[in-house]
C-alpha cells in the first residue's frame, strides 16, 4: 500500500498549481485539465473548514475525464494566504469569485461543488455569479442556523504530542465528525486531517452556525443540488435533513436532493463513487 504522502503525490500527478491574487495574499489552486474534449463547463471544488483541496482527493482526479477541474485552498487554510478582514461569508465569496475570474476568465461559465463551510461560501459565490454559475452542489452544507450541529471533538494534538498518540486523536475526531464508517478511516484520512489542522489559520466554526446559506438560497440562479450523508454528524438527523430539502425546494422547486445511506459528513471521501456520479450529472451542461 502506498504511503499517504505517495497517494497525495499520485493524486496531484495530473494537476498543475496556479495562484490567484487578492490584496495581501494569494489563493492556491490545483488544476486537473480535461483528459478529452471538454463536455461540460469547468468544475470548481471548494473544501470545508479546517481543510484544503485535499478534501477532494478521492474525487478530483476522476472528475476531469471530460471537464477541467479546479480545487482551491480557501484563504486562511492550506497553502493560501491569510484571510483578510472582514471575516465574513460574503467576503470569502468575493475573494473566491475574484480568484475564479483570474484562473478561468471573467466571462467563463462554471459549476460549483462545495463541502461544509465551503458550501456556505459557495452559495454566496453562486448568488454573485448569476447565470454564469450553472450548477451549485452543496455537500453537508453549514449555514442553516439552528439546524447545524457542532460535533464534540477531542482537543487537537499539539506538535509536542507523539505521532502515534496524535494519530489516535485524529482518528477519533474523524469518527466523531467526518466519517461514519470507522473502517473507512484509513491512514490517508488520518494524514490529511492532521496536515490540514497543522496548516489552518482560520477558525470557521463560528460562521458555520449562522444562517448565511439559508438566507442566500433564493438569490441563486444556478441549479441547486443538495447532498447529505444520513449519518452526517453536523446534520441533526433525518428530520433536520428533510428541513434542508424543503429549504432548497422553497428556493427552487426542482432542486435536486440526495441522501446517502450509511454515510457521514465527509461524503465525497466516504462514498466517492456515488458523489462523483452526482457531480457528473451535468456533463452535457
C-alpha positions as CSV (number, residue, x, y, z in Angstrom):
1,X,0.0,0.0,0.0
2,X,1.5,3.4,-0.9
3,X,2.1,5.8,1.9
4,X,-0.3,8.7,2.4
5,X,2.4,11.1,1.0
6,X,2.7,8.9,-2.1
7,X,-1.1,8.8,-2.5
8,X,-1.2,12.6,-2.4
9,X,1.6,12.8,-5.0
10,X,-0.3,10.4,-7.2
11,X,-3.5,12.5,-7.0
12,X,-1.6,15.6,-7.9
13,X,0.4,13.9,-10.7
14,X,-2.1,15.0,-13.3
15,X,-2.5,18.5,-11.9
16,X,-0.7,21.8,-12.1
17,X,-0.6,24.5,-9.4
18,X,-1.9,28.1,-10.1
19,X,-2.3,31.2,-7.9
20,X,-4.9,34.0,-8.0
21,X,-4.2,37.2,-6.0
22,X,-6.0,39.5,-3.6
23,X,-4.8,42.4,-1.6
24,X,-2.1,41.0,0.7
25,X,-2.3,37.3,-0.4
26,X,-2.8,34.6,-2.9
27,X,-5.2,31.7,-3.3
28,X,-3.6,28.4,-4.3
29,X,-5.4,26.3,-6.9
30,X,-4.9,22.8,-8.2
31,X,-5.9,22.3,-11.8
32,X,-6.7,18.9,-13.5
33,X,-7.2,19.6,-17.2
34,X,-9.9,17.7,-19.1
35,X,-8.4,14.4,-20.4
36,X,-10.5,14.5,-23.5
37,X,-12.7,17.1,-25.2
38,X,-14.5,19.2,-22.6
39,X,-18.1,18.1,-22.3
40,X,-19.1,20.5,-19.6
41,X,-18.3,23.8,-18.0
42,X,-15.3,23.7,-15.6
43,X,-16.0,22.4,-12.2
44,X,-14.7,24.3,-9.2
45,X,-14.3,22.3,-5.9
46,X,-14.4,24.1,-2.6
47,X,-13.3,22.3,0.6
48,X,-14.6,22.6,4.1
49,X,-13.5,24.3,7.3
50,X,-10.0,23.4,8.7
51,X,-9.3,21.8,5.3
52,X,-7.7,22.3,1.9
53,X,-8.1,21.0,-1.7
54,X,-7.4,17.5,-0.3
55,X,-10.9,17.1,1.0
56,X,-11.5,16.3,-2.7
57,X,-8.6,13.8,-3.1
58,X,-10.9,10.9,-3.8
59,X,-12.8,12.8,-6.5
60,X,-10.8,15.4,-8.4
61,X,-8.5,13.1,-10.4
62,X,-11.6,11.1,-11.6
63,X,-13.8,14.1,-12.4
64,X,-11.5,15.5,-15.1
65,X,-12.4,12.9,-17.8
66,X,-14.4,15.4,-19.8
67,X,-14.0,18.7,-18.0
68,X,-11.4,20.9,-16.4
69,X,-11.4,20.6,-12.6
70,X,-10.1,23.3,-10.2
71,X,-9.7,22.9,-6.5
72,X,-8.7,25.8,-4.3
73,X,-7.4,26.3,-0.8
74,X,-9.6,28.9,0.9
75,X,-7.8,32.0,2.4
76,X,-6.5,31.2,5.8
77,X,-6.3,27.5,5.0
78,X,-3.9,25.1,3.2
79,X,-1.3,26.8,1.1
80,X,-3.3,30.0,0.5
81,X,-2.6,33.3,2.2
82,X,-4.2,34.6,5.3
83,X,-7.9,35.6,5.3
84,X,-8.1,39.4,5.5
85,X,-10.8,41.2,7.4
86,X,-13.7,41.2,7.5
87,X,-14.0,37.5,8.3
88,X,-17.5,37.1,6.8
89,X,-19.0,34.6,4.4
90,X,-19.7,37.4,1.9
91,X,-16.0,38.5,1.9
92,X,-14.8,34.9,1.4
93,X,-17.2,34.7,-1.5
94,X,-15.9,37.9,-3.1
95,X,-12.3,36.6,-2.9
96,X,-13.2,33.2,-4.3
97,X,-15.1,34.7,-7.2
98,X,-12.3,37.1,-8.0
99,X,-9.9,34.1,-8.0
100,X,-12.3,32.2,-10.3
101,X,-12.2,35.2,-12.7
102,X,-8.4,35.2,-12.7
103,X,-7.9,31.5,-13.3
104,X,-10.9,30.8,-15.6
105,X,-11.6,34.2,-17.2
106,X,-14.2,36.7,-16.0
107,X,-16.8,35.6,-18.6
108,X,-16.4,31.8,-18.3
109,X,-19.3,29.8,-17.0
110,X,-18.6,27.3,-14.3
111,X,-20.2,24.7,-11.9
112,X,-19.5,24.6,-8.2
113,X,-19.3,21.7,-5.8
114,X,-18.6,22.5,-2.2
115,X,-18.4,20.9,1.2
116,X,-19.5,22.0,4.7
117,X,-18.2,25.5,5.4
118,X,-17.1,25.8,1.8
119,X,-20.7,25.1,0.7
120,X,-21.9,28.1,2.7
121,X,-19.3,30.3,0.9
122,X,-20.2,28.8,-2.5
123,X,-23.8,29.6,-2.1
124,X,-22.8,33.3,-2.0
125,X,-20.4,32.8,-4.9
126,X,-23.2,31.3,-6.9
127,X,-25.5,34.2,-6.0
128,X,-22.9,36.8,-7.0
129,X,-22.3,34.9,-10.3
130,X,-25.9,34.9,-11.5
131,X,-26.4,32.7,-14.6
132,X,-22.7,32.3,-15.1
133,X,-22.7,29.6,-12.4
134,X,-24.7,26.7,-14.0
135,X,-24.9,24.3,-11.1
136,X,-24.2,24.6,-7.3
137,X,-23.8,21.3,-5.4
138,X,-23.9,21.7,-1.6
139,X,-22.5,18.7,0.3
140,X,-23.0,18.5,4.1
141,X,-23.5,22.3,3.9
142,X,-23.3,24.5,7.0
143,X,-25.0,27.9,7.1
144,X,-28.5,26.6,8.1
145,X,-28.6,28.3,11.5
146,X,-30.1,26.2,14.3
147,X,-30.2,23.1,12.1
148,X,-26.4,22.9,12.3
149,X,-24.9,20.6,14.9
150,X,-21.4,21.1,16.3
151,X,-19.8,17.8,17.0
152,X,-18.0,17.4,20.3
153,X,-14.3,16.7,19.5
154,X,-11.2,15.9,21.4
155,X,-8.7,18.8,21.7
156,X,-6.4,18.6,18.7
157,X,-2.9,17.4,19.5
158,X,-0.1,20.0,19.6
159,X,3.3,19.5,18.0
160,X,4.7,18.0,21.2
161,X,2.3,15.1,21.2
162,X,4.0,11.8,19.9
163,X,2.9,10.8,16.4
164,X,1.1,7.6,17.4
165,X,-0.9,9.4,20.1
166,X,-1.7,12.3,17.7
167,X,-2.9,9.9,15.0
168,X,-5.2,8.2,17.5
169,X,-6.7,11.6,18.4
170,X,-7.2,12.5,14.7
171,X,-8.8,9.1,14.1
172,X,-11.3,9.5,16.9
173,X,-12.2,13.1,15.8
174,X,-12.7,11.8,12.2
175,X,-15.1,9.3,13.6
176,X,-17.0,11.9,15.6
177,X,-17.2,14.4,12.8
178,X,-16.3,13.3,9.4
179,X,-16.7,9.6,8.6
180,X,-19.5,7.4,9.8
181,X,-17.9,4.0,8.9
182,X,-14.8,3.7,11.1
183,X,-13.4,1.1,8.6
184,X,-13.1,3.9,6.1
185,X,-10.9,5.9,8.3
186,X,-7.6,4.9,6.7
187,X,-4.1,6.1,7.1
188,X,-4.6,8.6,4.3
189,X,-7.6,10.2,6.0
190,X,-5.7,10.5,9.3
191,X,-2.7,12.0,7.5
192,X,-4.8,14.6,5.6
193,X,-6.8,15.6,8.7
194,X,-3.6,16.1,10.7
195,X,-1.9,18.0,7.8
196,X,-4.9,20.3,7.4
197,X,-5.1,21.1,11.1
198,X,-1.4,21.9,11.2
199,X,-1.8,24.5,8.4
200,X,-5.1,26.1,9.3
201,X,-5.1,29.8,10.4
202,X,-8.8,30.5,10.2
203,X,-11.4,29.0,12.5
204,X,-14.7,28.6,10.8
205,X,-17.0,27.1,13.5
206,X,-18.5,30.5,14.5
207,X,-19.7,31.1,10.9
208,X,-20.8,27.6,10.4
209,X,-23.7,28.0,12.8
210,X,-25.1,31.1,11.0
211,X,-28.0,31.2,8.6
212,X,-25.8,32.7,5.8
213,X,-26.5,29.9,3.3
214,X,-30.2,29.6,4.0
215,X,-30.6,33.3,3.6
216,X,-28.9,33.4,0.2
217,X,-30.6,30.4,-1.4
218,X,-33.4,32.5,-3.1
219,X,-30.8,34.6,-4.8
220,X,-29.1,31.6,-6.6
221,X,-29.8,31.2,-10.3
222,X,-27.6,28.1,-10.7
223,X,-29.3,24.7,-10.5
224,X,-29.3,23.8,-6.8
225,X,-28.2,20.3,-5.7
226,X,-28.1,19.2,-2.0
227,X,-26.3,16.2,-0.8
228,X,-26.1,14.8,2.8
229,X,-25.0,11.6,4.3
230,X,-27.8,10.3,6.5
231,X,-25.3,9.8,9.3
232,X,-23.7,13.3,9.0
233,X,-22.7,14.4,12.5
234,X,-23.5,18.0,11.7
235,X,-26.9,17.4,10.2
236,X,-29.1,16.6,13.3
237,X,-30.8,13.5,11.9
238,X,-33.4,12.7,9.3
239,X,-35.9,15.3,10.2
240,X,-33.4,18.1,10.1
241,X,-32.1,16.8,6.7
242,X,-35.6,16.9,5.4
243,X,-36.0,20.5,6.6
244,X,-32.9,21.3,4.5
245,X,-34.6,19.6,1.5
246,X,-37.6,21.9,2.0
247,X,-35.5,25.0,2.2
248,X,-33.7,24.2,-1.1
249,X,-37.0,23.4,-2.8
250,X,-38.6,26.5,-1.5
251,X,-35.9,28.4,-3.3
252,X,-36.0,26.1,-6.4
253,X,-39.0,23.8,-6.8
254,X,-36.9,21.4,-8.9
255,X,-33.7,21.4,-6.8
256,X,-32.0,18.0,-6.7
257,X,-31.6,16.5,-3.3
258,X,-29.7,13.3,-2.3
259,X,-29.3,11.4,1.0
260,X,-26.6,8.7,1.0
261,X,-27.4,5.8,3.4
262,X,-24.7,4.9,5.9
263,X,-22.5,7.9,5.0
264,X,-21.2,10.7,7.3
265,X,-20.2,14.3,6.8
266,X,-17.2,13.9,4.5
267,X,-19.4,12.2,2.0
268,X,-17.1,12.6,-1.0
269,X,-14.3,10.7,0.7
270,X,-16.5,8.0,2.3
271,X,-18.6,7.4,-0.8
272,X,-16.6,8.8,-3.7
273,X,-18.3,6.8,-6.5
274,X,-21.8,7.9,-5.5
275,X,-20.7,11.5,-5.1
276,X,-18.8,11.5,-8.4
277,X,-21.8,10.2,-10.2
278,X,-23.9,13.0,-8.9
279,X,-21.2,15.6,-9.8
280,X,-21.0,14.2,-13.3
281,X,-24.8,14.6,-13.7
282,X,-24.4,17.8,-15.6
283,X,-21.7,16.6,-18.0
284,X,-23.7,17.9,-21.0
285,X,-24.4,21.3,-19.5
